[in-house]
Short mmCIF file of C-alpha atoms in Angstrom, two decimals:
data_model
loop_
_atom_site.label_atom_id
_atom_site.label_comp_id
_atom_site.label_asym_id
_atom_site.label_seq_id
_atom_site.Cartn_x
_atom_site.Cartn_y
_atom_site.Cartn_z
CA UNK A 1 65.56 89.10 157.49
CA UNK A 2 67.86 85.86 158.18
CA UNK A 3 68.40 83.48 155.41
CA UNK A 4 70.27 80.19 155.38
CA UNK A 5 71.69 80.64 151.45
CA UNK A 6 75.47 80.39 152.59
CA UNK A 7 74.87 77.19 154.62
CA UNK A 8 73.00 75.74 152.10
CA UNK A 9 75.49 77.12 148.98
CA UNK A 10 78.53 75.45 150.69
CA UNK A 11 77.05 71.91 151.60
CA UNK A 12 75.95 71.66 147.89
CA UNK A 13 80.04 73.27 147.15
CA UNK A 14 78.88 75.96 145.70
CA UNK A 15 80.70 79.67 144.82
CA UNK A 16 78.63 82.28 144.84
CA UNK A 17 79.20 82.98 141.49
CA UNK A 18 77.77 79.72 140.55
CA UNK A 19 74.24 80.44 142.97
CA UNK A 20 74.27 83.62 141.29
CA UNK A 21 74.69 81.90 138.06
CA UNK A 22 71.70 79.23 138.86
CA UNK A 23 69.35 82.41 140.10
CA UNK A 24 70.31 84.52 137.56
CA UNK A 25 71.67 87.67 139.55
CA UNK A 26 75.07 89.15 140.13
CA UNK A 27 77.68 87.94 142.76
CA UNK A 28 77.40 91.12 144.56
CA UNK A 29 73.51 90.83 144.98
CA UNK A 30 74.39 87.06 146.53
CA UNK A 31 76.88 88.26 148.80
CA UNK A 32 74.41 91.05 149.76
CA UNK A 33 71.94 88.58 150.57
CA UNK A 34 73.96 86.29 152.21
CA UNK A 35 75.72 89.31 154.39
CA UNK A 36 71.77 90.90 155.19
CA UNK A 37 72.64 93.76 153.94
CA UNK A 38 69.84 93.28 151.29
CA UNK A 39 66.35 91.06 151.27
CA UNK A 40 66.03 89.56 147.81
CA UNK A 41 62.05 90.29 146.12
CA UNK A 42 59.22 87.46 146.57
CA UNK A 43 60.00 86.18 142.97
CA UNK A 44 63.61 85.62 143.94
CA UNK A 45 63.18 84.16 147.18
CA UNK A 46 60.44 81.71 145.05
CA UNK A 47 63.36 80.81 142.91
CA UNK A 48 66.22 80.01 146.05
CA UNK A 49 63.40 78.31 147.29
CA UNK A 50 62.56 76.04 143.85
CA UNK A 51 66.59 75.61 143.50
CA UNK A 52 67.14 74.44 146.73
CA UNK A 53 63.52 72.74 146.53
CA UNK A 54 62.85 74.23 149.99
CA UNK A 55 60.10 76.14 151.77
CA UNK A 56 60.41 79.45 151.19
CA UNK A 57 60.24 80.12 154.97
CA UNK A 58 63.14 77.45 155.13
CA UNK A 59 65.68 79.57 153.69
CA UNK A 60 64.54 83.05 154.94
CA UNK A 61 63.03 83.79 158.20
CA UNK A 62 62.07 87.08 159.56
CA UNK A 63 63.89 88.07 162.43
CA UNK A 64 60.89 89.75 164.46
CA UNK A 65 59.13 86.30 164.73
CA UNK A 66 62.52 84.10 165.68
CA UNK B 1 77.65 79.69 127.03
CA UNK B 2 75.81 79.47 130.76
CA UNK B 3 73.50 82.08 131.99
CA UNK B 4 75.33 84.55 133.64
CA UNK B 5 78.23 84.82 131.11
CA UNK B 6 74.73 85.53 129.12
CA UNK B 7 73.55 87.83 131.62
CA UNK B 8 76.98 89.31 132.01
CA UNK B 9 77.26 90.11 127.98
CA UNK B 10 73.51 91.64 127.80
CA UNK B 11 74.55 93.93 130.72
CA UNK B 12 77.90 94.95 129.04
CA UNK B 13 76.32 95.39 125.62
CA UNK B 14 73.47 97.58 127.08
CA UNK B 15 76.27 99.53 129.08
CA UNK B 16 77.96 99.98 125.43
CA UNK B 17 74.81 101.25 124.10
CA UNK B 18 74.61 104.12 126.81
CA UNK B 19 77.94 105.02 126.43
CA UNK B 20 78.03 105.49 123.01
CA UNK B 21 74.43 107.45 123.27
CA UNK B 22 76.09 109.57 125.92
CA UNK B 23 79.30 110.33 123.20
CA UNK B 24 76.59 110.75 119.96
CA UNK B 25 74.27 113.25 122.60
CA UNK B 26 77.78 114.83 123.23
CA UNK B 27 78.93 115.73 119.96
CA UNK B 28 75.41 116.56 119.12
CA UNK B 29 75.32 119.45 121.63
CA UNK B 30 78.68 120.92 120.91
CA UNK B 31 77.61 120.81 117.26
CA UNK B 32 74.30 122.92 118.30
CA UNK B 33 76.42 125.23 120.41
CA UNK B 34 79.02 126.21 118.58
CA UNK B 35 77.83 124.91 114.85
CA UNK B 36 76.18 128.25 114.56
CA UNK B 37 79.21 130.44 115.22
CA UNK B 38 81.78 128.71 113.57
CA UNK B 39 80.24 126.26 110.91
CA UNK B 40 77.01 127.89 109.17
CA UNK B 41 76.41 131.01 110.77
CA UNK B 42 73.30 131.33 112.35
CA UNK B 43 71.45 130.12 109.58
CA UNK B 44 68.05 129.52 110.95
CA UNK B 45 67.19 125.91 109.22
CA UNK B 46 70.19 124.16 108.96
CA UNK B 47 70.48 125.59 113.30
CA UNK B 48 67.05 124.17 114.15
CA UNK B 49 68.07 120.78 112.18
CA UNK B 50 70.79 120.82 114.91
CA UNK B 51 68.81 121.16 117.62
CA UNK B 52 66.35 118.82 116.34
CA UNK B 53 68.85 116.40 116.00
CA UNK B 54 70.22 116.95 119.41
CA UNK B 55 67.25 116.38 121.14
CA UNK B 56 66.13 113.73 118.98
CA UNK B 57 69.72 111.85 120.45
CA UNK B 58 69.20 112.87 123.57
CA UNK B 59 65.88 110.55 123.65
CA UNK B 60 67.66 107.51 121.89
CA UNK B 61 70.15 108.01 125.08
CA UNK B 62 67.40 107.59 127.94
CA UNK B 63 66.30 105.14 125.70
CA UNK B 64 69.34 103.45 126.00
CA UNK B 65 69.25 104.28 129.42
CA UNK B 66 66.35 102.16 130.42
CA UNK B 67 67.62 99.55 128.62
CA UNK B 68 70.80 99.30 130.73
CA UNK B 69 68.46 99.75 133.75
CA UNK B 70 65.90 96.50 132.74
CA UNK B 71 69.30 94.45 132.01
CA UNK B 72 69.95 95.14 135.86
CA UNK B 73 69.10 92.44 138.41
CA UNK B 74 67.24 93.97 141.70
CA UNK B 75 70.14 94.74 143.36
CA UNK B 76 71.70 96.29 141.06
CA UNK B 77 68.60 98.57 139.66
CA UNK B 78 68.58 99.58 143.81
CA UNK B 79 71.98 101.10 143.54
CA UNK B 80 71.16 102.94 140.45
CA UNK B 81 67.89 104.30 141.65
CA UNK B 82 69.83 105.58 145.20
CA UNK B 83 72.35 107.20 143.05
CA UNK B 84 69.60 109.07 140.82
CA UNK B 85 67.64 109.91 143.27
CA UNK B 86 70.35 111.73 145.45
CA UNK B 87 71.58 113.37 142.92
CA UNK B 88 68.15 114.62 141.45
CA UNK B 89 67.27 115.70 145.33
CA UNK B 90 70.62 117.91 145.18
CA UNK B 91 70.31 118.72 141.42
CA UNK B 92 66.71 120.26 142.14
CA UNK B 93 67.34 121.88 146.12
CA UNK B 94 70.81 123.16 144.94
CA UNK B 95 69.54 124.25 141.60
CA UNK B 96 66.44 126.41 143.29
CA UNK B 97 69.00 127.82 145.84
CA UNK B 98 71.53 128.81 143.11
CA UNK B 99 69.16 130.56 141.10
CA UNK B 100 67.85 132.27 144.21
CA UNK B 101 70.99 133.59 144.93
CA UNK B 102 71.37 135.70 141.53
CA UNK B 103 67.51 136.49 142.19
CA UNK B 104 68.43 138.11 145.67
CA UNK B 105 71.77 139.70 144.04
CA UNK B 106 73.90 138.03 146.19
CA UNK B 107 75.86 136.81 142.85
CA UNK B 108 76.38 139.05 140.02
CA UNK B 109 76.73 136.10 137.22
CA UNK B 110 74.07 134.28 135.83
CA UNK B 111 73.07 131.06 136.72
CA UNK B 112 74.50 128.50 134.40
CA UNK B 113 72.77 125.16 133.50
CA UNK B 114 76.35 123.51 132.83
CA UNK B 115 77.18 124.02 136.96
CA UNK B 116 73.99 121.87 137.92
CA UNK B 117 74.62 119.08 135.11
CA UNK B 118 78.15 118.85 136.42
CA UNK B 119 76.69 119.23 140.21
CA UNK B 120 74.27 116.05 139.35
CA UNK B 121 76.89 114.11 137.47
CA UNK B 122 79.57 114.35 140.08
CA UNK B 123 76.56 113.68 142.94
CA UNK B 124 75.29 110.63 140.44
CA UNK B 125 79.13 108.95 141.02
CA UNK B 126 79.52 109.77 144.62
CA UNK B 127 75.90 108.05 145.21
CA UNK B 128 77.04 105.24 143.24
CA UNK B 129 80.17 105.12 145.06
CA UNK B 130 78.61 105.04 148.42
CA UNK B 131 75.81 102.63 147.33
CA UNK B 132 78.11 100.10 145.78
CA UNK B 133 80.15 100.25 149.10
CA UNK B 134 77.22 99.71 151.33
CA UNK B 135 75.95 96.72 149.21
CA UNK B 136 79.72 95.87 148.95
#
């Protein structure tokens, strides 16, 4: 799964400690997502998406359908 | 104080509680093992308060245990349950093979629960190792 959470994290400034700080997760588990190594559970990607107050679909997108 | 210096503290407090669980279960079984031989001599109440009270800590330290597991964010929890579950797959293949082999005399010594504890601990590390570097 592709997400957009470093694009979005550095036109707001952010350091991934602080989006980890606003999601309330660690900064490895943010650099995880943002790397793909791991896709973040639906209640998660609900918050990102209420933070960001995006579309969930806007911030990840599954990489068989693009 | 924000929430991750929040988050942060509950995790390190919960990781306190299972370390000093693990030291209390600790002293608990050396006190069962070799309280009977050097302290009381095999007296058969005050030995099966000490294993009662052994066990009893062993509980309050998977108690503890969960606790530092549901202070875990997903990620996190993932790593842990990778690193239990590899070494519980080794603890309980290696285990059945190492009793086999006294079974089928191909060692002369008896099988000692101590080896697979150790065996699972050190396998518990590595898996965390690797996870944590994977995830890194």
């Amino acid at each position: 799964m592709k997400n957009r959470l470093k694009v979005l994290r550095a036109e707001r400034d952010w350091t991934q400690a602080k989006l980890a700080e606003e999601l309330d997760v660690s900064r490895q588990t943010i650099n995880a997502i943002e790397k793909g190594k791991f896709d973040p559970s639906l209640p998660l990607a609900f918050k990102a998406a209420r933070l960001f107050e995006m579309m969930i679909e806007d911030i990840f997108q599954d990489e068989v359908n693009s | 104080m924000n929430k991750t210096n929040a988050e942060t503290k509950t995790n390190k407090a919960s990781e306190a509680k299972v370390i000093y669980w693990c030291l209390a279960w600790l002293l608990a079984t050396a006190g069962a093992t070799f309280g009977p031989e050097l302290l009381w001599g095999y007296g058969t109440l005050i030995t099966s308060i000490g294993i009662a009270i052994q066990l009893a800590i062993g509980f309050g330290m998977i108690w503890a245990f969960k606790g530092f597991l549901l202070a875990m964010d997903e990620l996190q929890r993932l790593i842990q349950l990778e690193a239990l579950s590899l070494a519980f797959g080794v603890g309980v293949v290696v285990g059945i093979s190492y009793e086999l082999l006294e079974d089928v005399k191909l060692i002369t010594f008896e099988p000692e629960i101590s080896h697979l504890i150790m065996l699972m601990s050190l396998t518990y590390v590595f898996g965390l190792f690797l996870s944590n570097r994977r995830y890194r």
